[in-house]
Amino acid sequence: MSTAQVFKLVQQPSAADVALADMRAQFGRNGAASRWSRLPHKARSVICYAAGVSTTAAGQELDQFDFEQQEAIRVALGDLLATLREFDGSVLHRREWHRSTRRGEGPSRSEREQAEHEDKRRALLTEQAGTLESRIAALKKVAGNGQ
């Protein structure tokens, strides 16, 4: 066996290295291309729409988009993720979306507080209007007596 053959045997990558290199080649290091390719077409279309990219491009693989489109998709995904964090499991329950606050439950706390505030404001304005009307009447009486 020559030195070149021994050297070649020593340099051969392990099966794990070969598998890892193959996975990286297929999916990319960060997995974005892999995740994109596994998404249903409808989800890709929604993301493209949010990114301002034509929804017809949703059938493309991630590496087929130009840099600006990829960046727009990345930013849109971040925005969508931040928006989705606003909703938790309890808010996504069907009864939360389909209940009517008008039927049986009465007004919510914020609606009651707003109504109370409006009632107080009306009472204050009515009191101020009464005071002004009495002053106007008094001024007319004084002006009428002076003639």
PDB file of N, CA and C in Angstrom, residues 42-108:
ATOM      1  N   LYS A  42     -51.034  27.280   0.793  1.00  0.00           N
ATOM      2  CA  LYS A  42     -51.851  28.360   1.345  1.00  0.00           C
ATOM      3  C   LYS A  42     -51.038  29.212   2.317  1.00  0.00           C
ATOM      4  N   ALA A  43     -50.254  28.567   3.181  1.00  0.00           N
ATOM      5  CA  ALA A  43     -49.421  29.300   4.147  1.00  0.00           C
ATOM      6  C   ALA A  43     -48.360  30.117   3.423  1.00  0.00           C
ATOM      7  N   ARG A  44     -47.760  29.538   2.394  1.00  0.00           N
ATOM      8  CA  ARG A  44     -46.763  30.284   1.610  1.00  0.00           C
ATOM      9  C   ARG A  44     -47.398  31.503   0.966  1.00  0.00           C
ATOM     10  N   SER A  45     -48.617  31.330   0.466  1.00  0.00           N
ATOM     11  CA  SER A  45     -49.314  32.453  -0.183  1.00  0.00           C
ATOM     12  C   SER A  45     -49.577  33.575   0.800  1.00  0.00           C
ATOM     13  N   VAL A  46     -49.993  33.221   2.009  1.00  0.00           N
ATOM     14  CA  VAL A  46     -50.251  34.229   3.039  1.00  0.00           C
ATOM     15  C   VAL A  46     -48.962  34.986   3.368  1.00  0.00           C
ATOM     16  N   ILE A  47     -47.872  34.263   3.506  1.00  0.00           N
ATOM     17  CA  ILE A  47     -46.585  34.886   3.826  1.00  0.00           C
ATOM     18  C   ILE A  47     -46.136  35.788   2.682  1.00  0.00           C
ATOM     19  N   CYS A  48     -46.282  35.316   1.450  1.00  0.00           N
ATOM     20  CA  CYS A  48     -45.920  36.146   0.295  1.00  0.00           C
ATOM     21  C   CYS A  48     -46.752  37.415   0.263  1.00  0.00           C
ATOM     22  N   TYR A  49     -48.050  37.287   0.540  1.00  0.00           N
ATOM     23  CA  TYR A  49     -48.932  38.456   0.562  1.00  0.00           C
ATOM     24  C   TYR A  49     -48.468  39.447   1.622  1.00  0.00           C
ATOM     25  N   ALA A  50     -48.161  38.934   2.811  1.00  0.00           N
ATOM     26  CA  ALA A  50     -47.699  39.800   3.904  1.00  0.00           C
ATOM     27  C   ALA A  50     -46.369  40.472   3.559  1.00  0.00           C
ATOM     28  N   ALA A  51     -45.567  39.791   2.748  1.00  0.00           N
ATOM     29  CA  ALA A  51     -44.257  40.330   2.373  1.00  0.00           C
ATOM     30  C   ALA A  51     -44.335  41.272   1.179  1.00  0.00           C
ATOM     31  N   GLY A  52     -45.505  41.357   0.553  1.00  0.00           N
ATOM     32  CA  GLY A  52     -45.626  42.199  -0.631  1.00  0.00           C
ATOM     33  C   GLY A  52     -45.051  41.543  -1.875  1.00  0.00           C
ATOM     34  N   VAL A  53     -44.920  40.218  -1.824  1.00  0.00           N
ATOM     35  CA  VAL A  53     -44.423  39.438  -2.959  1.00  0.00           C
ATOM     36  C   VAL A  53     -45.643  38.804  -3.614  1.00  0.00           C
ATOM     37  N   SER A  54     -45.626  38.663  -4.903  1.00  0.00           N
ATOM     38  CA  SER A  54     -46.752  38.074  -5.618  1.00  0.00           C
ATOM     39  C   SER A  54     -47.086  36.698  -5.040  1.00  0.00           C
ATOM     40  N   THR A  55     -48.355  36.474  -4.788  1.00  0.00           N
ATOM     41  CA  THR A  55     -48.773  35.193  -4.218  1.00  0.00           C
ATOM     42  C   THR A  55     -48.593  34.052  -5.204  1.00  0.00           C
ATOM     43  N   THR A  56     -48.458  34.367  -6.464  1.00  0.00           N
ATOM     44  CA  THR A  56     -48.205  33.306  -7.450  1.00  0.00           C
ATOM     45  C   THR A  56     -46.806  32.726  -7.281  1.00  0.00           C
ATOM     46  N   ALA A  57     -45.935  33.449  -6.589  1.00  0.00           N
ATOM     47  CA  ALA A  57     -44.569  32.974  -6.360  1.00  0.00           C
ATOM     48  C   ALA A  57     -44.501  31.983  -5.205  1.00  0.00           C
ATOM     49  N   ALA A  58     -45.622  31.713  -4.563  1.00  0.00           N
ATOM     50  CA  ALA A  58     -45.636  30.826  -3.396  1.00  0.00           C
ATOM     51  C   ALA A  58     -45.188  29.411  -3.743  1.00  0.00           C
ATOM     52  N   GLY A  59     -45.280  29.027  -4.991  1.00  0.00           N
ATOM     53  CA  GLY A  59     -44.854  27.697  -5.401  1.00  0.00           C
ATOM     54  C   GLY A  59     -43.347  27.569  -5.561  1.00  0.00           C
ATOM     55  N   GLN A  60     -42.639  28.673  -5.492  1.00  0.00           N
ATOM     56  CA  GLN A  60     -41.184  28.647  -5.667  1.00  0.00           C
ATOM     57  C   GLN A  60     -40.492  28.198  -4.392  1.00  0.00           C
ATOM     58  N   GLU A  61     -39.309  27.661  -4.561  1.00  0.00           N
ATOM     59  CA  GLU A  61     -38.463  27.351  -3.410  1.00  0.00           C
ATOM     60  C   GLU A  61     -37.812  28.648  -2.943  1.00  0.00           C
ATOM     61  N   LEU A  62     -37.374  28.675  -1.713  1.00  0.00           N
ATOM     62  CA  LEU A  62     -36.840  29.894  -1.119  1.00  0.00           C
ATOM     63  C   LEU A  62     -35.638  30.433  -1.888  1.00  0.00           C
ATOM     64  N   ASP A  63     -34.776  29.546  -2.379  1.00  0.00           N
ATOM     65  CA  ASP A  63     -33.584  30.018  -3.086  1.00  0.00           C
ATOM     66  C   ASP A  63     -33.893  30.548  -4.487  1.00  0.00           C
ATOM     67  N   GLN A  64     -35.136  30.424  -4.933  1.00  0.00           N
ATOM     68  CA  GLN A  64     -35.517  30.962  -6.241  1.00  0.00           C
ATOM     69  C   GLN A  64     -35.933  32.429  -6.158  1.00  0.00           C
ATOM     70  N   PHE A  65     -36.126  32.937  -4.936  1.00  0.00           N
ATOM     71  CA  PHE A  65     -36.452  34.344  -4.757  1.00  0.00           C
ATOM     72  C   PHE A  65     -35.166  35.156  -4.784  1.00  0.00           C
ATOM     73  N   ASP A  66     -35.255  36.418  -5.234  1.00  0.00           N
ATOM     74  CA  ASP A  66     -34.067  37.262  -5.179  1.00  0.00           C
ATOM     75  C   ASP A  66     -33.869  37.749  -3.737  1.00  0.00           C
ATOM     76  N   PHE A  67     -32.761  38.415  -3.505  1.00  0.00           N
ATOM     77  CA  PHE A  67     -32.391  38.809  -2.144  1.00  0.00           C
ATOM     78  C   PHE A  67     -33.461  39.688  -1.494  1.00  0.00           C
ATOM     79  N   GLU A  68     -33.981  40.676  -2.237  1.00  0.00           N
ATOM     80  CA  GLU A  68     -34.974  41.587  -1.675  1.00  0.00           C
ATOM     81  C   GLU A  68     -36.254  40.846  -1.303  1.00  0.00           C
ATOM     82  N   GLN A  69     -36.670  39.902  -2.140  1.00  0.00           N
ATOM     83  CA  GLN A  69     -37.866  39.120  -1.845  1.00  0.00           C
ATOM     84  C   GLN A  69     -37.649  38.230  -0.623  1.00  0.00           C
ATOM     85  N   GLN A  70     -36.480  37.603  -0.542  1.00  0.00           N
ATOM     86  CA  GLN A  70     -36.172  36.775   0.625  1.00  0.00           C
ATOM     87  C   GLN A  70     -36.190  37.611   1.900  1.00  0.00           C
ATOM     88  N   GLU A  71     -35.623  38.806   1.822  1.00  0.00           N
ATOM     89  CA  GLU A  71     -35.594  39.688   2.984  1.00  0.00           C
ATOM     90  C   GLU A  71     -37.004  40.131   3.355  1.00  0.00           C
ATOM     91  N   ALA A  72     -37.832  40.434   2.364  1.00  0.00           N
ATOM     92  CA  ALA A  72     -39.217  40.823   2.632  1.00  0.00           C
ATOM     93  C   ALA A  72     -39.976  39.675   3.295  1.00  0.00           C
ATOM     94  N   ILE A  73     -39.736  38.461   2.848  1.00  0.00           N
ATOM     95  CA  ILE A  73     -40.384  37.285   3.448  1.00  0.00           C
ATOM     96  C   ILE A  73     -39.907  37.100   4.883  1.00  0.00           C
ATOM     97  N   ARG A  74     -38.613  37.277   5.117  1.00  0.00           N
ATOM     98  CA  ARG A  74     -38.064  37.131   6.462  1.00  0.00           C
ATOM     99  C   ARG A  74     -38.688  38.154   7.414  1.00  0.00           C
ATOM    100  N   VAL A  75     -38.773  39.403   6.969  1.00  0.00           N
ATOM    101  CA  VAL A  75     -39.349  40.459   7.803  1.00  0.00           C
ATOM    102  C   VAL A  75     -40.841  40.194   8.040  1.00  0.00           C
ATOM    103  N   ALA A  76     -41.544  39.777   6.993  1.00  0.00           N
ATOM    104  CA  ALA A  76     -42.976  39.496   7.128  1.00  0.00           C
ATOM    105  C   ALA A  76     -43.216  38.355   8.117  1.00  0.00           C
ATOM    106  N   LEU A  77     -42.371  37.344   8.082  1.00  0.00           N
ATOM    107  CA  LEU A  77     -42.507  36.239   9.039  1.00  0.00           C
ATOM    108  C   LEU A  77     -42.309  36.731  10.468  1.00  0.00           C
ATOM    109  N   GLY A  78     -41.351  37.614  10.665  1.00  0.00           N
ATOM    110  CA  GLY A  78     -41.139  38.194  11.998  1.00  0.00           C
ATOM    111  C   GLY A  78     -42.350  38.987  12.464  1.00  0.00           C
ATOM    112  N   ASP A  79     -42.925  39.779  11.550  1.00  0.00           N
ATOM    113  CA  ASP A  79     -44.118  40.556  11.888  1.00  0.00           C
ATOM    114  C   ASP A  79     -45.307  39.646  12.197  1.00  0.00           C
ATOM    115  N   LEU A  80     -45.477  38.613  11.379  1.00  0.00           N
ATOM    116  CA  LEU A  80     -46.571  37.671  11.614  1.00  0.00           C
ATOM    117  C   LEU A  80     -46.392  36.946  12.944  1.00  0.00           C
ATOM    118  N   LEU A  81     -45.164  36.560  13.239  1.00  0.00           N
ATOM    119  CA  LEU A  81     -44.893  35.868  14.498  1.00  0.00           C
ATOM    120  C   LEU A  81     -45.200  36.770  15.689  1.00  0.00           C
ATOM    121  N   ALA A  82     -44.795  38.035  15.602  1.00  0.00           N
ATOM    122  CA  ALA A  82     -45.088  38.983  16.685  1.00  0.00           C
ATOM    123  C   ALA A  82     -46.591  39.171  16.841  1.00  0.00           C
ATOM    124  N   THR A  83     -47.307  39.208  15.737  1.00  0.00           N
ATOM    125  CA  THR A  83     -48.763  39.354  15.787  1.00  0.00           C
ATOM    126  C   THR A  83     -49.403  38.125  16.401  1.00  0.00           C
ATOM    127  N   LEU A  84     -48.930  36.949  16.011  1.00  0.00           N
ATOM    128  CA  LEU A  84     -49.503  35.710  16.530  1.00  0.00           C
ATOM    129  C   LEU A  84     -49.266  35.555  18.025  1.00  0.00           C
ATOM    130  N   ARG A  85     -48.203  36.144  18.540  1.00  0.00           N
ATOM    131  CA  ARG A  85     -47.929  36.063  19.975  1.00  0.00           C
ATOM    132  C   ARG A  85     -48.998  36.787  20.789  1.00  0.00           C
ATOM    133  N   GLU A  86     -49.734  37.692  20.146  1.00  0.00           N
ATOM    134  CA  GLU A  86     -50.808  38.403  20.829  1.00  0.00           C
ATOM    135  C   GLU A  86     -51.978  37.476  21.147  1.00  0.00           C
ATOM    136  N   PHE A  87     -52.078  36.367  20.444  1.00  0.00           N
ATOM    137  CA  PHE A  87     -53.173  35.427  20.648  1.00  0.00           C
ATOM    138  C   PHE A  87     -52.651  34.208  21.376  1.00  0.00           C
ATOM    139  N   ASP A  88     -53.322  33.859  22.464  1.00  0.00           N
ATOM    140  CA  ASP A  88     -52.949  32.635  23.154  1.00  0.00           C
ATOM    141  C   ASP A  88     -54.035  31.594  22.931  1.00  0.00           C
ATOM    142  N   GLY A  89     -53.865  30.422  23.489  1.00  0.00           N
ATOM    143  CA  GLY A  89     -54.801  29.332  23.264  1.00  0.00           C
ATOM    144  C   GLY A  89     -56.219  29.640  23.705  1.00  0.00           C
ATOM    145  N   SER A  90     -56.374  30.339  24.814  1.00  0.00           N
ATOM    146  CA  SER A  90     -57.725  30.624  25.304  1.00  0.00           C
ATOM    147  C   SER A  90     -58.465  31.579  24.374  1.00  0.00           C
ATOM    148  N   VAL A  91     -57.755  32.520  23.789  1.00  0.00           N
ATOM    149  CA  VAL A  91     -58.392  33.467  22.878  1.00  0.00           C
ATOM    150  C   VAL A  91     -58.788  32.781  21.574  1.00  0.00           C
ATOM    151  N   LEU A  92     -58.083  31.709  21.227  1.00  0.00           N
ATOM    152  CA  LEU A  92     -58.391  31.011  19.988  1.00  0.00           C
ATOM    153  C   LEU A  92     -59.515  29.987  20.147  1.00  0.00           C
ATOM    154  N   HIS A  93     -60.032  29.848  21.363  1.00  0.00           N
ATOM    155  CA  HIS A  93     -61.128  28.912  21.560  1.00  0.00           C
ATOM    156  C   HIS A  93     -62.365  29.425  20.819  1.00  0.00           C
ATOM    157  N   ARG A  94     -63.111  28.525  20.212  1.00  0.00           N
ATOM    158  CA  ARG A  94     -64.252  28.892  19.371  1.00  0.00           C
ATOM    159  C   ARG A  94     -65.271  29.745  20.120  1.00  0.00           C
ATOM    160  N   ARG A  95     -65.562  29.415  21.378  1.00  0.00           N
ATOM    161  CA  ARG A  95     -66.601  30.181  22.085  1.00  0.00           C
ATOM    162  C   ARG A  95     -66.162  31.626  22.317  1.00  0.00           C
ATOM    163  N   GLU A  96     -64.853  31.864  22.371  1.00  0.00           N
ATOM    164  CA  GLU A  96     -64.354  33.234  22.537  1.00  0.00           C
ATOM    165  C   GLU A  96     -64.678  34.081  21.310  1.00  0.00           C
ATOM    166  N   TRP A  97     -64.664  33.477  20.141  1.00  0.00           N
ATOM    167  CA  TRP A  97     -64.890  34.212  18.892  1.00  0.00           C
ATOM    168  C   TRP A  97     -66.371  34.345  18.557  1.00  0.00           C
ATOM    169  N   HIS A  98     -67.172  33.395  19.002  1.00  0.00           N
ATOM    170  CA  HIS A  98     -68.563  33.379  18.552  1.00  0.00           C
ATOM    171  C   HIS A  98     -69.567  33.790  19.613  1.00  0.00           C
ATOM    172  N   ARG A  99     -69.098  34.162  20.790  1.00  0.00           N
ATOM    173  CA  ARG A  99     -70.058  34.607  21.797  1.00  0.00           C
ATOM    174  C   ARG A  99     -70.439  36.052  21.521  1.00  0.00           C
ATOM    175  N   SER A 100     -71.654  36.373  21.896  1.00  0.00           N
ATOM    176  CA  SER A 100     -72.126  37.735  21.710  1.00  0.00           C
ATOM    177  C   SER A 100     -72.151  38.406  23.070  1.00  0.00           C
ATOM    178  N   THR A 101     -71.546  39.550  23.175  1.00  0.00           N
ATOM    179  CA  THR A 101     -71.538  40.265  24.453  1.00  0.00           C
ATOM    180  C   THR A 101     -72.892  40.900  24.721  1.00  0.00           C
ATOM    181  N   ARG A 102     -73.736  41.023  23.729  1.00  0.00           N
ATOM    182  CA  ARG A 102     -75.056  41.642  23.899  1.00  0.00           C
ATOM    183  C   ARG A 102     -76.078  40.666  24.461  1.00  0.00           C
ATOM    184  N   ARG A 103     -75.943  39.368  24.161  1.00  0.00           N
ATOM    185  CA  ARG A 103     -76.932  38.383  24.585  1.00  0.00           C
ATOM    186  C   ARG A 103     -76.627  37.878  25.982  1.00  0.00           C
ATOM    187  N   GLY A 104     -77.494  38.208  26.923  1.00  0.00           N
ATOM    188  CA  GLY A 104     -77.422  37.591  28.235  1.00  0.00           C
ATOM    189  C   GLY A 104     -76.312  38.082  29.140  1.00  0.00           C
ATOM    190  N   GLU A 105     -75.192  38.453  28.602  1.00  0.00           N
ATOM    191  CA  GLU A 105     -74.054  38.818  29.449  1.00  0.00           C
ATOM    192  C   GLU A 105     -74.107  40.258  29.907  1.00  0.00           C
ATOM    193  N   GLY A 106     -74.776  41.096  29.183  1.00  0.00           N
ATOM    194  CA  GLY A 106     -74.794  42.506  29.516  1.00  0.00           C
ATOM    195  C   GLY A 106     -73.517  43.177  29.032  1.00  0.00           C
ATOM    196  N   PRO A 107     -73.399  44.470  29.313  1.00  0.00           N
ATOM    197  CA  PRO A 107     -72.205  45.187  28.841  1.00  0.00           C
ATOM    198  C   PRO A 107     -70.948  44.753  29.589  1.00  0.00           C
ATOM    199  N   SER A 108     -69.827  44.869  28.919  1.00  0.00           N
ATOM    200  CA  SER A 108     -68.560  44.516  29.551  1.00  0.00           C
ATOM    201  C   SER A 108     -68.182  45.583  30.567  1.00  0.00           C
TER     202      SER A 108
END
